[in-house]
mmCIF file of N, CA and C in Angstrom:
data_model
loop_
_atom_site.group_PDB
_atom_site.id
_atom_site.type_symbol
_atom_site.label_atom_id
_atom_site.label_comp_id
_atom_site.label_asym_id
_atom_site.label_seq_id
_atom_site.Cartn_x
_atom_site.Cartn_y
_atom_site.Cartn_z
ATOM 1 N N UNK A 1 0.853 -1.176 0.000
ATOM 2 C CA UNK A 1 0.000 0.000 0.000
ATOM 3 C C UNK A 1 0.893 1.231 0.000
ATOM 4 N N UNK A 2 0.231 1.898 -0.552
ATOM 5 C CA UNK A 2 1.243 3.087 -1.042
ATOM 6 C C UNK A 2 -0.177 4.592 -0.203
ATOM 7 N N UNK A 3 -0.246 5.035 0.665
ATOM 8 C CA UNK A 3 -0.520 6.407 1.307
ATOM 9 C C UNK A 3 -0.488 7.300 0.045
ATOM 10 N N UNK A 4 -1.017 8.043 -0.136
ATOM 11 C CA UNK A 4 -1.075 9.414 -1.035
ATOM 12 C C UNK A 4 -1.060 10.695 0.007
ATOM 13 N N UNK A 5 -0.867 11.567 -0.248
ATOM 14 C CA UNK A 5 -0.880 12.766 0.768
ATOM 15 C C UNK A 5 -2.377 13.536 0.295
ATOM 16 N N UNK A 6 -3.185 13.869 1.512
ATOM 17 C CA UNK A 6 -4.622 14.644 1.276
ATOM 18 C C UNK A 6 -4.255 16.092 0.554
ATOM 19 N N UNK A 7 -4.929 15.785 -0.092
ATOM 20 C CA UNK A 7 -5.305 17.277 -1.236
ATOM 21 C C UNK A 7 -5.793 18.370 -0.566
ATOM 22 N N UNK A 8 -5.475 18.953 0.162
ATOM 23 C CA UNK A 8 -5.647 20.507 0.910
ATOM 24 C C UNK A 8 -7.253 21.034 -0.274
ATOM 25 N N UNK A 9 -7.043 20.727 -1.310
ATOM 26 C CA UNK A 9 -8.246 20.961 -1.859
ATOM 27 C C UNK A 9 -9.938 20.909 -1.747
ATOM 28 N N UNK A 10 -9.552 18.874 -1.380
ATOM 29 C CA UNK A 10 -10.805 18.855 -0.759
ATOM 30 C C UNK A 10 -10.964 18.952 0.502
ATOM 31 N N UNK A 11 -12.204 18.698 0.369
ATOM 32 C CA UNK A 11 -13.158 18.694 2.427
ATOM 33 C C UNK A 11 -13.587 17.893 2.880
ATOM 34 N N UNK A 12 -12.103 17.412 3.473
ATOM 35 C CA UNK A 12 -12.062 16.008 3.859
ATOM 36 C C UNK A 12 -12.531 16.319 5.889
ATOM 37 N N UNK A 13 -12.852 17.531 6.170
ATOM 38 C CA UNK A 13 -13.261 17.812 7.580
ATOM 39 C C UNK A 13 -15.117 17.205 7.509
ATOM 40 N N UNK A 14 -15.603 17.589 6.564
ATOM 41 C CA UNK A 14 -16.797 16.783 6.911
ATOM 42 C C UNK A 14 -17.293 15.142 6.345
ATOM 43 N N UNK A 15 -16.114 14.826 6.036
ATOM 44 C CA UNK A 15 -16.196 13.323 5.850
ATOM 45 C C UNK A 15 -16.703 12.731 7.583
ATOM 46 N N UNK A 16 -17.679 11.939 7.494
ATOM 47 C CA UNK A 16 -18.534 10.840 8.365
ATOM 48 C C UNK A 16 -17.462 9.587 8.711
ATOM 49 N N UNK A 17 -17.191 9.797 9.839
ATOM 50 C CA UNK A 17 -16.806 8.001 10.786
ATOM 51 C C UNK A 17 -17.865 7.055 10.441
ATOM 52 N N UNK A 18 -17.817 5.955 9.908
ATOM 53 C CA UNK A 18 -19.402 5.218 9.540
ATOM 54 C C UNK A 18 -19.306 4.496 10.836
ATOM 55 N N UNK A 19 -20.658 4.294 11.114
ATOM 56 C CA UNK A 19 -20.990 3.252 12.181
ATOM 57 C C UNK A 19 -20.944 2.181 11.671
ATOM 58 N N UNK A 20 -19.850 1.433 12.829
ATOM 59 C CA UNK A 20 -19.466 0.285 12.307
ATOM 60 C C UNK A 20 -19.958 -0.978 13.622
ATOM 61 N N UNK A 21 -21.052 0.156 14.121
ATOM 62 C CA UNK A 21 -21.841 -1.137 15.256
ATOM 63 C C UNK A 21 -22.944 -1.975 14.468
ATOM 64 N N UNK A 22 -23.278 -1.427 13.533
ATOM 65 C CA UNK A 22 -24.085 -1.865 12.609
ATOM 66 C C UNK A 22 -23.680 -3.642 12.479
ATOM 67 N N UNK A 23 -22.520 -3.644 11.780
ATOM 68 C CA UNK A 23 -22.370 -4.986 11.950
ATOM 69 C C UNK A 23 -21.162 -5.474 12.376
ATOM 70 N N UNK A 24 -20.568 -4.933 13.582
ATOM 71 C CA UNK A 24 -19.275 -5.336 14.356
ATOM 72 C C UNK A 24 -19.461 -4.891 15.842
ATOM 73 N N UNK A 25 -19.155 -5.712 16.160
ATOM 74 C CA UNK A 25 -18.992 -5.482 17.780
ATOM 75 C C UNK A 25 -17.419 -5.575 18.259
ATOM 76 N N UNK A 26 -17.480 -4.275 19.040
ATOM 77 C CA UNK A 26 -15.983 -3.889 19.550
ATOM 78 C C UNK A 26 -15.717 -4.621 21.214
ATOM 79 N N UNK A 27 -14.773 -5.315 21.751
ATOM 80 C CA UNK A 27 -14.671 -6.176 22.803
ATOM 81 C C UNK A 27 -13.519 -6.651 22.998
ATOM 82 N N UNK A 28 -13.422 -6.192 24.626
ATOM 83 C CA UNK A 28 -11.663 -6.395 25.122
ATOM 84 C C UNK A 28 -11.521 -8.135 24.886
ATOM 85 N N UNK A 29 -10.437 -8.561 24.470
ATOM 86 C CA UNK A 29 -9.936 -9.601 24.738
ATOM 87 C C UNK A 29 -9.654 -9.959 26.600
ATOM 88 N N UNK A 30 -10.223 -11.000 26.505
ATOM 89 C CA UNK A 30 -9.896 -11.587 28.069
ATOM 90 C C UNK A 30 -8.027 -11.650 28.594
ATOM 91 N N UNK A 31 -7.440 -11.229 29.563
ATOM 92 C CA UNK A 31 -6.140 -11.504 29.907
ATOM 93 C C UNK A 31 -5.154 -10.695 29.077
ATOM 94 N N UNK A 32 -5.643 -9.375 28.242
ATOM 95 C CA UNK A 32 -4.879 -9.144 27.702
ATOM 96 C C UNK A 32 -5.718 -7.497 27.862
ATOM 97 N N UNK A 33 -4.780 -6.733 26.830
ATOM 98 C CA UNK A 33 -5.232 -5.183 26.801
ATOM 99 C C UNK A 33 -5.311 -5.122 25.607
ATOM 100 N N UNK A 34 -5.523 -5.875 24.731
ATOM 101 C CA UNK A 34 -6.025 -6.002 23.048
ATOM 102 C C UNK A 34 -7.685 -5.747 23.051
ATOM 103 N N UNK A 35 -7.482 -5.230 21.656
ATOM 104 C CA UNK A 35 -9.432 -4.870 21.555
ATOM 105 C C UNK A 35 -9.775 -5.954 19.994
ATOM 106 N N UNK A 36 -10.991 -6.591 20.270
ATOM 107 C CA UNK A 36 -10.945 -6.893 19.395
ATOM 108 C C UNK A 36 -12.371 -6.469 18.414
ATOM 109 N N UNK A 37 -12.369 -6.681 17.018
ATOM 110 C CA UNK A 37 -13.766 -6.010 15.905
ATOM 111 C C UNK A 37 -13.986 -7.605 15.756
ATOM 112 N N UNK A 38 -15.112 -7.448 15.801
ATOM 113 C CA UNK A 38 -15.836 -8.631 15.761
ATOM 114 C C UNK A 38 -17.440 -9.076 14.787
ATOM 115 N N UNK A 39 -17.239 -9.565 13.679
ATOM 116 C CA UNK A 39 -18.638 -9.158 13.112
ATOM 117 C C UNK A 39 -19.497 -9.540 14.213
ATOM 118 N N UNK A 40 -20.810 -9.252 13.773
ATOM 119 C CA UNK A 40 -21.958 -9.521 15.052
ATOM 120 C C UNK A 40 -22.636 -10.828 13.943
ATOM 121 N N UNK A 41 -22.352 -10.771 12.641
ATOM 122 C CA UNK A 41 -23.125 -12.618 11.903
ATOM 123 C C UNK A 41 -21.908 -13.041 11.439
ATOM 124 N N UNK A 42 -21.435 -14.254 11.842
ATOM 125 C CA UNK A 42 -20.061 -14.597 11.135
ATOM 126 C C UNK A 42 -18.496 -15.159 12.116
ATOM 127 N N UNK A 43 -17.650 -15.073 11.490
ATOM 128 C CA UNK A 43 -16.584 -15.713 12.266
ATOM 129 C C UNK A 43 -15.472 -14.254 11.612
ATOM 130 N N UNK A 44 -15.385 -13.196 11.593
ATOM 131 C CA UNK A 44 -14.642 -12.315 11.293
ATOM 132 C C UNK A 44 -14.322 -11.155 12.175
ATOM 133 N N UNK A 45 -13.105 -11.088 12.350
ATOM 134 C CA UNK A 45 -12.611 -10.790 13.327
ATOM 135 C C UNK A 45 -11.053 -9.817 13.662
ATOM 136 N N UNK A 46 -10.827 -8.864 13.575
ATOM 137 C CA UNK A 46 -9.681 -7.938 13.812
ATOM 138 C C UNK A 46 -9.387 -7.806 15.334
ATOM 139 N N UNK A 47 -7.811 -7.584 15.716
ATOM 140 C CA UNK A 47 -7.679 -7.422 16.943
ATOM 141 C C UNK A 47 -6.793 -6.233 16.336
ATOM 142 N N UNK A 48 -6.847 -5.521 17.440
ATOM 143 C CA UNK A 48 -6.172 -3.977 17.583
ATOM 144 C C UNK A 48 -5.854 -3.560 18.687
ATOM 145 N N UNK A 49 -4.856 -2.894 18.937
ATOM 146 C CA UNK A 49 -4.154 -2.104 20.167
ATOM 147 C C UNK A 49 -5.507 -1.702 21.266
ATOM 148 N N UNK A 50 -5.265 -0.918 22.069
ATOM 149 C CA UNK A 50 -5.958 -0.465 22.997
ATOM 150 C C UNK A 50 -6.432 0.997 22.651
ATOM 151 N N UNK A 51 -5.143 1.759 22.394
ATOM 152 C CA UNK A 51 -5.542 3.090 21.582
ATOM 153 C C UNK A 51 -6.263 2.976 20.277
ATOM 154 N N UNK A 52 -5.581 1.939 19.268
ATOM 155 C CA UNK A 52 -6.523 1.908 18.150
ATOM 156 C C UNK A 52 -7.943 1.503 18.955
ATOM 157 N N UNK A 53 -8.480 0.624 19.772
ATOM 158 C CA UNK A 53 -9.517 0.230 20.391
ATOM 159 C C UNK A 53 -10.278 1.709 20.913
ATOM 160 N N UNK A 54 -9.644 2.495 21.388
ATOM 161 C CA UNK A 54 -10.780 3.838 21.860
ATOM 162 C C UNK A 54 -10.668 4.488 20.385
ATOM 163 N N UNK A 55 -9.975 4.896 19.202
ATOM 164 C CA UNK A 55 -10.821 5.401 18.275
ATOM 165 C C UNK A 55 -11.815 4.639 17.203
ATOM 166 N N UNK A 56 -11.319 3.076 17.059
ATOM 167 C CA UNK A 56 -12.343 2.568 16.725
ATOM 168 C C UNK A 56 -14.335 2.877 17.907
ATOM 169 N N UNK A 57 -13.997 2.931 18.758
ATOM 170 C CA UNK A 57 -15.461 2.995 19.619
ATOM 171 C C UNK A 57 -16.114 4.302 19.228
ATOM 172 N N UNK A 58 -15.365 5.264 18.598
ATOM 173 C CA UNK A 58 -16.196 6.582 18.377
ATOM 174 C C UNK A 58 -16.557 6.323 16.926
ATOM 175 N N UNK A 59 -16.218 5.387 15.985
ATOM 176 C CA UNK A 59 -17.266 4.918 14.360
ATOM 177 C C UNK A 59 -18.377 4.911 14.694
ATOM 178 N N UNK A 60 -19.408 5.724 14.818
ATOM 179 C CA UNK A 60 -20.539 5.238 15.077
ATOM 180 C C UNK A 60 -21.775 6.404 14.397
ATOM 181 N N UNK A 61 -21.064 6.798 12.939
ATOM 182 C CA UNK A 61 -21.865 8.036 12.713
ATOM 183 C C UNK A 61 -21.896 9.287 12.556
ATOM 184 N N UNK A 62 -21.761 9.844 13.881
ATOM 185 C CA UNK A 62 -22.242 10.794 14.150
ATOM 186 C C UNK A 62 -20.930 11.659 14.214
ATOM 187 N N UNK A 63 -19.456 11.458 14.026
ATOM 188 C CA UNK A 63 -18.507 12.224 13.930
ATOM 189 C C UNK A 63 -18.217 12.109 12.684
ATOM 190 N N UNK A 64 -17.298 13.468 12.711
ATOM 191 C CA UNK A 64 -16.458 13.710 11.380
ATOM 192 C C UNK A 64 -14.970 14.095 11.372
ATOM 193 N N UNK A 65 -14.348 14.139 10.594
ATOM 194 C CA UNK A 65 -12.669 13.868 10.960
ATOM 195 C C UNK A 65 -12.094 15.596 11.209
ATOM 196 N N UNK A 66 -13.537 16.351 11.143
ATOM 197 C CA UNK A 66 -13.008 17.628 11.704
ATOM 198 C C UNK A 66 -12.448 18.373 12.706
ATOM 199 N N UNK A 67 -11.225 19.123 12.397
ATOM 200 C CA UNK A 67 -10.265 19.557 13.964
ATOM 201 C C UNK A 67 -11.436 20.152 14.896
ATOM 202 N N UNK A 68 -10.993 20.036 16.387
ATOM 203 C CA UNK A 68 -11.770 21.117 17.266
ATOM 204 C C UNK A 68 -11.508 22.398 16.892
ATOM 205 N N UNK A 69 -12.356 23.243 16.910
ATOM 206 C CA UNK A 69 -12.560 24.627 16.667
ATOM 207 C C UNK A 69 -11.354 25.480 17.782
ATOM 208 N N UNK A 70 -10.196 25.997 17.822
ATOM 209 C CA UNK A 70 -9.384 26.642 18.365
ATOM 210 C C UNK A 70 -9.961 26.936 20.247
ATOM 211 N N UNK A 71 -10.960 27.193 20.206
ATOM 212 C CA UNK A 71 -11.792 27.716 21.389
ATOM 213 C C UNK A 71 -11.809 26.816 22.189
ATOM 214 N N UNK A 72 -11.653 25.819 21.533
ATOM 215 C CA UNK A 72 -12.249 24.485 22.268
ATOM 216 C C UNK A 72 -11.492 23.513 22.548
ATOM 217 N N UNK A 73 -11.714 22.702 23.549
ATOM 218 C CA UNK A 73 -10.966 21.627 23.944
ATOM 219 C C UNK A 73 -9.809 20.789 23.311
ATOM 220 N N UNK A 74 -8.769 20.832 22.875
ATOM 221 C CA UNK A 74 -7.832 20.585 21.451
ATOM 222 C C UNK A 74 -8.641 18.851 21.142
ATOM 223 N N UNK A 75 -8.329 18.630 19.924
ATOM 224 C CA UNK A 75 -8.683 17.031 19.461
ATOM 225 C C UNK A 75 -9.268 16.979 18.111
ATOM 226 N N UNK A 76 -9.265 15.814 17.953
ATOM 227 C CA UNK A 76 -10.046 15.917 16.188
ATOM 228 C C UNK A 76 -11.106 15.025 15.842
ATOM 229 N N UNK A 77 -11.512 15.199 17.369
ATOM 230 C CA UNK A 77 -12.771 14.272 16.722
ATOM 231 C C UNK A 77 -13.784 15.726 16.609
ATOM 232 N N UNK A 78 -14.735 15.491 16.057
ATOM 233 C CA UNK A 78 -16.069 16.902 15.820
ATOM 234 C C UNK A 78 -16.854 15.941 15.516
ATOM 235 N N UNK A 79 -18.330 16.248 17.120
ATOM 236 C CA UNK A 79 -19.419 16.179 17.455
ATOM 237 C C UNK A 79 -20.525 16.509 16.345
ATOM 238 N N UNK A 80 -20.966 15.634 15.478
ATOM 239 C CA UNK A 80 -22.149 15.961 14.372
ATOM 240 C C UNK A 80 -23.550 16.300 15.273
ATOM 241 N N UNK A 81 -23.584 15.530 16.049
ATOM 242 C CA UNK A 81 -24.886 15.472 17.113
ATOM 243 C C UNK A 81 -25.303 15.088 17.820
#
């Protein structure tokens, strides 16, 4: 896989996190600090860090990959609703 660098052009701030509870369920691994994606019909299955594990839990919609507004609390997630 080859990364491309984002085009300052487009408006990539109101691009949508999709909800991905729809058909995955997010869940600590037992004895460990791994997170794992889990379809909810099926045998498919990703494990991921702990940090990747808290930004996977905010896919759910309603954010967008837009910076916080200067005023505000620093971070990049932005509250749709």
């Amino acid at each position: 896989m080859n990364p491309q660098p984002l085009n300052p052009q487009n408006h990539y701030d109101y691009w949508i996190w999709p909800n991905l509870g729809i058909s995955w369920q997010l869940a600590k691994v037992r004895g460990s600090d791994r997170v794992v994606l889990k379809l909810r019909q099926g045998n498919g299955q990703f494990t991921f860090s702990p940090m990747e594990g808290f930004v996977l839990q905010h896919f759910t919609g309603k954010l967008a990959i837009a910076p916080s507004p200067p005023s505000k609390k620093p971070g990049f997630l932005h509250n749709l609703g």
